[in-house]
PDB file of C-alpha atoms in Angstrom:
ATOM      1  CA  UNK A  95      58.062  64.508  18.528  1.00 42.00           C
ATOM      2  CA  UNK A  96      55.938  66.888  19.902  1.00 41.00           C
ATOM      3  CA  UNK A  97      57.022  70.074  20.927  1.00 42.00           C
ATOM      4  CA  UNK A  98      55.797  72.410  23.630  1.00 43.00           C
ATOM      5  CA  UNK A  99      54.630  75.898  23.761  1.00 41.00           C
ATOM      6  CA  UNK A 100      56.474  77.667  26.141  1.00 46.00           C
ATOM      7  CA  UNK A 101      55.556  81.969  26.908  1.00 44.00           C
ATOM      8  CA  UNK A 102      57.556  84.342  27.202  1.00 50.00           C
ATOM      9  CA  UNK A 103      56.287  87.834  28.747  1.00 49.00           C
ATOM     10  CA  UNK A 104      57.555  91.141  27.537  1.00 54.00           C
ATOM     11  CA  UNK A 105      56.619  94.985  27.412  1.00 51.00           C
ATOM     12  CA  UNK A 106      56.454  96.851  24.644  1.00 54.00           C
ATOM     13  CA  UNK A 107      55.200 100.391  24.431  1.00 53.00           C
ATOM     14  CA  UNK A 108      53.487  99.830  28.158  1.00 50.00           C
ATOM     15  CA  UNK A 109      51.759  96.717  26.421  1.00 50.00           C
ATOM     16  CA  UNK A 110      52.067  93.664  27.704  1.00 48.00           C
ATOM     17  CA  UNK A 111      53.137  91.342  25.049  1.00 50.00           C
ATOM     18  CA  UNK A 112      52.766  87.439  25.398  1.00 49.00           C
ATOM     19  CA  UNK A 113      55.724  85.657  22.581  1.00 50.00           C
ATOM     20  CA  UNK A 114      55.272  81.724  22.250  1.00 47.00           C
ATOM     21  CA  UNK A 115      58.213  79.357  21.245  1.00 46.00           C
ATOM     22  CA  UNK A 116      56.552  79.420  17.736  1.00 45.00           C
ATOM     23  CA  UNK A 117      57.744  83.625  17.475  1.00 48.00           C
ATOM     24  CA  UNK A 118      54.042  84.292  17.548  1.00 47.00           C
ATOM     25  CA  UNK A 119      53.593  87.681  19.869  1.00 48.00           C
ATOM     26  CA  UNK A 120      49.848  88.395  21.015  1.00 48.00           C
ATOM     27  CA  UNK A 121      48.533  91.118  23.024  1.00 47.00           C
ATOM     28  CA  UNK A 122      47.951  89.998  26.400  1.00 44.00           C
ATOM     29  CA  UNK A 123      44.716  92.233  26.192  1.00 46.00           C
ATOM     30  CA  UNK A 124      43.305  91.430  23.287  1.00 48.00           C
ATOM     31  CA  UNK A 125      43.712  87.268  24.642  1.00 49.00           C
ATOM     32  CA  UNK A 126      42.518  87.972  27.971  1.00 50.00           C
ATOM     33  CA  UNK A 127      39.492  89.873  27.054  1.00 52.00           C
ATOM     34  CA  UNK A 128      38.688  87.273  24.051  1.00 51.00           C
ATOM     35  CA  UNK A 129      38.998  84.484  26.640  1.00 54.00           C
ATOM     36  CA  UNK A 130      36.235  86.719  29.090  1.00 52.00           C
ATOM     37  CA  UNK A 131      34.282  86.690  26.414  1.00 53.00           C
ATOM     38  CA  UNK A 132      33.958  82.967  25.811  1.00 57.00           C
ATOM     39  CA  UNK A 133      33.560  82.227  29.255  1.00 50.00           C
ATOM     40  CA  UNK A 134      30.247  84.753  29.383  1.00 51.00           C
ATOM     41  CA  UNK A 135      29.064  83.143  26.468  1.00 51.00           C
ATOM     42  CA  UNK A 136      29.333  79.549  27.967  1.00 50.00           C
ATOM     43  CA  UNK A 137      27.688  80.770  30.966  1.00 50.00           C
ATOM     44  CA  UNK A 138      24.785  82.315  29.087  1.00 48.00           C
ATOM     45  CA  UNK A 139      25.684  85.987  29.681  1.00 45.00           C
ATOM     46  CA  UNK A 140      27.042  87.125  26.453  1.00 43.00           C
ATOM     47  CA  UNK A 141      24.206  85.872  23.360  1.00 47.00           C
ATOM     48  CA  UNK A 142      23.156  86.953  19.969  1.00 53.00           C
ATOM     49  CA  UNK A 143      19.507  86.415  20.942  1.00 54.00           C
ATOM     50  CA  UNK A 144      18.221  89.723  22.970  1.00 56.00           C
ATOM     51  CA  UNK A 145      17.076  89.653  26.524  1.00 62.00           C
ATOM     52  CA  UNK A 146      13.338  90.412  25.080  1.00 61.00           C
ATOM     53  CA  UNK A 147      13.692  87.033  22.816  1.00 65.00           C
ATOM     54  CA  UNK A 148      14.681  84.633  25.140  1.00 66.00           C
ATOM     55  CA  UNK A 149      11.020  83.597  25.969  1.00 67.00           C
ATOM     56  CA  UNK A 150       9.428  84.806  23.025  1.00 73.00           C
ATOM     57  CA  UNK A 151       8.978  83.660  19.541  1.00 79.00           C
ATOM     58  CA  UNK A 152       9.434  85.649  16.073  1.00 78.00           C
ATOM     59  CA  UNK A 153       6.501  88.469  15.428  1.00 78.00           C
ATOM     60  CA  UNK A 154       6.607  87.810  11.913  1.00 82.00           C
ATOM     61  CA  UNK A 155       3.468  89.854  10.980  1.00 85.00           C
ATOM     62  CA  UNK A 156       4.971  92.440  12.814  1.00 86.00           C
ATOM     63  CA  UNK A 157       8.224  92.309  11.155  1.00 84.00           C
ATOM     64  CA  UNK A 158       7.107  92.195   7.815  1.00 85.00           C
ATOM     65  CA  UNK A 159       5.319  95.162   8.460  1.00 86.00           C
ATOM     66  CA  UNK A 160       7.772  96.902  10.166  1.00 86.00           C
ATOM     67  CA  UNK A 161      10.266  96.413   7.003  1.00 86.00           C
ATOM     68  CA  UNK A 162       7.716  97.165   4.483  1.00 87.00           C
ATOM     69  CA  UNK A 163       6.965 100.589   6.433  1.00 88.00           C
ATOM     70  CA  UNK A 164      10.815 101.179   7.812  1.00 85.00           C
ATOM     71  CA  UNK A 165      13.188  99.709   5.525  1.00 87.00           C
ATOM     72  CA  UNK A 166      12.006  98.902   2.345  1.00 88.00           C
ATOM     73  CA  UNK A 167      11.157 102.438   1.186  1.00 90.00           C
ATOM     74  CA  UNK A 168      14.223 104.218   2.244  1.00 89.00           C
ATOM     75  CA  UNK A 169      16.174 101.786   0.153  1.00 87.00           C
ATOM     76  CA  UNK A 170      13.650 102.031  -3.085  1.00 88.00           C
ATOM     77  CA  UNK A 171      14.557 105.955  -2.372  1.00 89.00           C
ATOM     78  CA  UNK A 172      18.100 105.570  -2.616  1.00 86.00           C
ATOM     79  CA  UNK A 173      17.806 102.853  -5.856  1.00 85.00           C
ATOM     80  CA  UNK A 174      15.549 105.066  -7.695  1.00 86.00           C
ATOM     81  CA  UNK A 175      18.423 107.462  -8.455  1.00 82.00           C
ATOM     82  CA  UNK A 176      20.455 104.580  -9.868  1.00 84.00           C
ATOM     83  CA  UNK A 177      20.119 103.108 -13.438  1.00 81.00           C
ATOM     84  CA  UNK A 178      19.442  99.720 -11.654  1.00 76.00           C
ATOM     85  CA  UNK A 179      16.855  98.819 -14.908  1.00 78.00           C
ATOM     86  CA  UNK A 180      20.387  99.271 -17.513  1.00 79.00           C
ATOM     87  CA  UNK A 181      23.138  98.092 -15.777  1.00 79.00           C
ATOM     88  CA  UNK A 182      23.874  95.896 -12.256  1.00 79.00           C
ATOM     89  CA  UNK A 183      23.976  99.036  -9.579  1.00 79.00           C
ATOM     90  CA  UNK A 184      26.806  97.077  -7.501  1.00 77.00           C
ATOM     91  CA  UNK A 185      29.418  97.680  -5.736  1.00 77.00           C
ATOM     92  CA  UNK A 186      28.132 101.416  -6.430  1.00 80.00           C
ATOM     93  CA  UNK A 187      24.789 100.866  -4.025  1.00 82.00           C
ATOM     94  CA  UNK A 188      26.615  98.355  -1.129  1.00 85.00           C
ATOM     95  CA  UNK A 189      26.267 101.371   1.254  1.00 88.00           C
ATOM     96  CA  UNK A 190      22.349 101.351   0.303  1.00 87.00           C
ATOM     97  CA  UNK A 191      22.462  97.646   1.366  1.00 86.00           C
ATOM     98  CA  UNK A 192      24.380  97.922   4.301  1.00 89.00           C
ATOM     99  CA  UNK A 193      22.394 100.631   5.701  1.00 90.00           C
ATOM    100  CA  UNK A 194      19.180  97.930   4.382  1.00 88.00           C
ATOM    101  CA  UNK A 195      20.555  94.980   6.543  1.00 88.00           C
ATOM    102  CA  UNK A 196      21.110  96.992   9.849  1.00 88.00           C
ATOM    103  CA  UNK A 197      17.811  97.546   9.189  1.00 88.00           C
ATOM    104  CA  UNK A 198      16.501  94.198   9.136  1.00 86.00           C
ATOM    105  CA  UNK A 199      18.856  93.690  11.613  1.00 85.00           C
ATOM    106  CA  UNK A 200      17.089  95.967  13.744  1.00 85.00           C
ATOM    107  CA  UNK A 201      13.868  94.864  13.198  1.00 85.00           C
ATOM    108  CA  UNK A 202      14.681  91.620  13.575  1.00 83.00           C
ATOM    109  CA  UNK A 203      15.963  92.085  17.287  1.00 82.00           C
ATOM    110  CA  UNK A 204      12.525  94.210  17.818  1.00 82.00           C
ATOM    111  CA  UNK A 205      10.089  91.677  16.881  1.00 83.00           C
ATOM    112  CA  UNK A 206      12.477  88.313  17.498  1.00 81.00           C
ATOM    113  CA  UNK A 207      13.235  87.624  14.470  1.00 80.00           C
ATOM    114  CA  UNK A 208      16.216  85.812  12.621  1.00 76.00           C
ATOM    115  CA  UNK A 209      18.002  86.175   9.446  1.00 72.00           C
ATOM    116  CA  UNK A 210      15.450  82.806   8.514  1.00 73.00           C
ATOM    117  CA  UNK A 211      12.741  86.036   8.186  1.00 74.00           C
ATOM    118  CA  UNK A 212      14.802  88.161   5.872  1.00 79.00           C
ATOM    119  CA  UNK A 213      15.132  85.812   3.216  1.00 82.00           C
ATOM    120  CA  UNK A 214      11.709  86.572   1.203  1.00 82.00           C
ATOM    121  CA  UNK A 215      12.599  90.729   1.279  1.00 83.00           C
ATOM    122  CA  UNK A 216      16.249  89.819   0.080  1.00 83.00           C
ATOM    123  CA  UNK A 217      14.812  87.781  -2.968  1.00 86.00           C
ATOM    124  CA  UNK A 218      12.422  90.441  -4.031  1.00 86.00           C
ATOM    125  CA  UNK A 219      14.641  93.102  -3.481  1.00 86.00           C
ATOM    126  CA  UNK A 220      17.773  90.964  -5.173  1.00 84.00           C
ATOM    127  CA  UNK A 221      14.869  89.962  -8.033  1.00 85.00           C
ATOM    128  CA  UNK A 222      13.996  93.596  -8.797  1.00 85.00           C
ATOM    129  CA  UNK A 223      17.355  95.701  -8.312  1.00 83.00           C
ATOM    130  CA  UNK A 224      19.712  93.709  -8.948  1.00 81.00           C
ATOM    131  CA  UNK A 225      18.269  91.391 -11.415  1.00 79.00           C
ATOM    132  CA  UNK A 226      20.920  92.264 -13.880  1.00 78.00           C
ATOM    133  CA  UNK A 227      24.214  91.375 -12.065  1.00 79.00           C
ATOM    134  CA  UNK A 228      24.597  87.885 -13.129  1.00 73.00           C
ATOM    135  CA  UNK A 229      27.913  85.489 -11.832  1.00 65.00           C
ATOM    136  CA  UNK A 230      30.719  86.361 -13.115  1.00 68.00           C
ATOM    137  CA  UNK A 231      31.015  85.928 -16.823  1.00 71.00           C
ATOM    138  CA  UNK A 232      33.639  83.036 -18.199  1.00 74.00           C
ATOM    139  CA  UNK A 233      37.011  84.709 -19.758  1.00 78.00           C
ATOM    140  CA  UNK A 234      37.792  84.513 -23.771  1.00 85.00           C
ATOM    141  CA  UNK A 235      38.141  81.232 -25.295  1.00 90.00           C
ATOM    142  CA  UNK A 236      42.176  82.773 -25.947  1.00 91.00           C
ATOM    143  CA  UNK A 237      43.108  83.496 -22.074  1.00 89.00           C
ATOM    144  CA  UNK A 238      41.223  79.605 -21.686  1.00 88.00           C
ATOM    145  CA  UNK A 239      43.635  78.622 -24.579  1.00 90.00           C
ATOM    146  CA  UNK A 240      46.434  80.413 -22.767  1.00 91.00           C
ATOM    147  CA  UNK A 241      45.987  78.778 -19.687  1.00 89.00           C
ATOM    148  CA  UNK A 242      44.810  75.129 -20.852  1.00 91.00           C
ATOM    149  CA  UNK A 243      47.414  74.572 -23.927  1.00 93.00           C
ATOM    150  CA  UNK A 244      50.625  74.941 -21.497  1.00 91.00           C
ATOM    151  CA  UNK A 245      49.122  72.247 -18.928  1.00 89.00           C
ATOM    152  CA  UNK A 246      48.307  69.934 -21.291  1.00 90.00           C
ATOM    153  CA  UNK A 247      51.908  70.104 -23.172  1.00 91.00           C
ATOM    154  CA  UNK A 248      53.464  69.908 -19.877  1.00 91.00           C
ATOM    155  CA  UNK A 249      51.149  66.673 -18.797  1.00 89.00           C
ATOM    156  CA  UNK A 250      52.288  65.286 -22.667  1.00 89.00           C
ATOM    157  CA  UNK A 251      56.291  66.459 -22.162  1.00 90.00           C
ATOM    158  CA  UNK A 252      57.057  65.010 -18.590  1.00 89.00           C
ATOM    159  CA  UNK A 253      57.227  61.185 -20.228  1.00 87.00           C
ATOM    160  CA  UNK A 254      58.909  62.363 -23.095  1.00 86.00           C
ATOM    161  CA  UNK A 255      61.320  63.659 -20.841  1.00 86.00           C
ATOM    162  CA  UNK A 256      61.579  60.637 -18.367  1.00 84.00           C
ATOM    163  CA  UNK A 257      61.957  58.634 -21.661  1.00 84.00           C
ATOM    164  CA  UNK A 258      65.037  60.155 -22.540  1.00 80.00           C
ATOM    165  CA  UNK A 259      66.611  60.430 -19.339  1.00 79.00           C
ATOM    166  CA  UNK A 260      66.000  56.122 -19.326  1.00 80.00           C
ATOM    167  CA  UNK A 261      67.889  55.968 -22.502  1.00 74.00           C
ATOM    168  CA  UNK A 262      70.639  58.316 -21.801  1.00 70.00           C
ATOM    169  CA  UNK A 263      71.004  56.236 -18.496  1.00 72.00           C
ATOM    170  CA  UNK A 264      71.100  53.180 -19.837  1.00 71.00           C
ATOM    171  CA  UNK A 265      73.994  54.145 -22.643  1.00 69.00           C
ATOM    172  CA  UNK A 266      76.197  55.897 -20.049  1.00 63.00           C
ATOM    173  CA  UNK A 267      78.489  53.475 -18.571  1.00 65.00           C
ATOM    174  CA  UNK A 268      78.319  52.467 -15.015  1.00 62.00           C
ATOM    175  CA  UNK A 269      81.314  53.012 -13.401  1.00 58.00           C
ATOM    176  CA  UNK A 270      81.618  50.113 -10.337  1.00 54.00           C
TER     177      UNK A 270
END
């Protein structure tokens, strides 16, 4: 059976509150401006690409320039005061990076670039800063034990179990 989705309107606070037969309640803002927003992007107006880029194609001697000159060296700046070469410098250098990407970011919208162009600077800088933060490392072979040993007596217990509920059936009698 399907079942509808029926508003209700309300007012809460001055807000105007929009509360579906589900319970759900939604700004009626926050829908109506994400709904202007799709229909800008469908009609072209609203697009990650800047106006600039639309006809052109990605300066990519002039972007790698741009970060070698612009955003590689402020980073190395801010890394050289970390003991990157003894230990993996993250989560203590993610504002370095952020403030790394926006600039790639930026130069990336200058010369019409996408994040296709980044991906050589991220591997060098990934291969020589942060080089020594590896995946995540596999637990003890006792928290493995911990976990593994009660599954598997569980998987080996359940037809034990069903086993002896058979038997006990069959010896109770049946009452017609």
């Amino acid at each position: 059976m399907h079942r509808t989705s029926k508003s209700k309107w309300e007012t809460v606070n001055g807000q105007f509150l929009v509360m579906n037969s589900f319970g759900m309640k939604r700004r009626l803002a926050s829908m109506l401006s994400a709904g202007f927003i799709i229909c800008l992007a469908f009609a072209g107006l609203v697009d990650g690409v800047p106006e600039n880029c639309r006809m052109q194609s990605c300066d990519r001697p002039r972007f790698d320039s741009a970060v070698q000159d612009y955003c590689i060296p402020p980073f190395s700046e801010s890394m050289a005061n970390t003991d990157y070469q003894l230990k993996c410098p993250w989560p203590g250098t993610k504002r370095y990076y952020v403030e790394l990407m926006q600039c790639l970011d930026s130069v990336g919208s200058i010369t019409c670039c996408t994040h296709a162009s980044y991906t050589q600077h991220l591997l060098d800088i990934h291969e020589l800063y942060f080089s020594l933060c590896s995946l995540k490392k596999d637990p003890p072979i006792v928290i493995l034990l911990l976990l593994a040993v009660p599954c598997s007596l569980i998987s080996l217990l359940i037809p034990l179990l069903f086993q002896h509920y058979k038997l006990y059936e069959t010896k109770l009698p049946h009452a017609d």
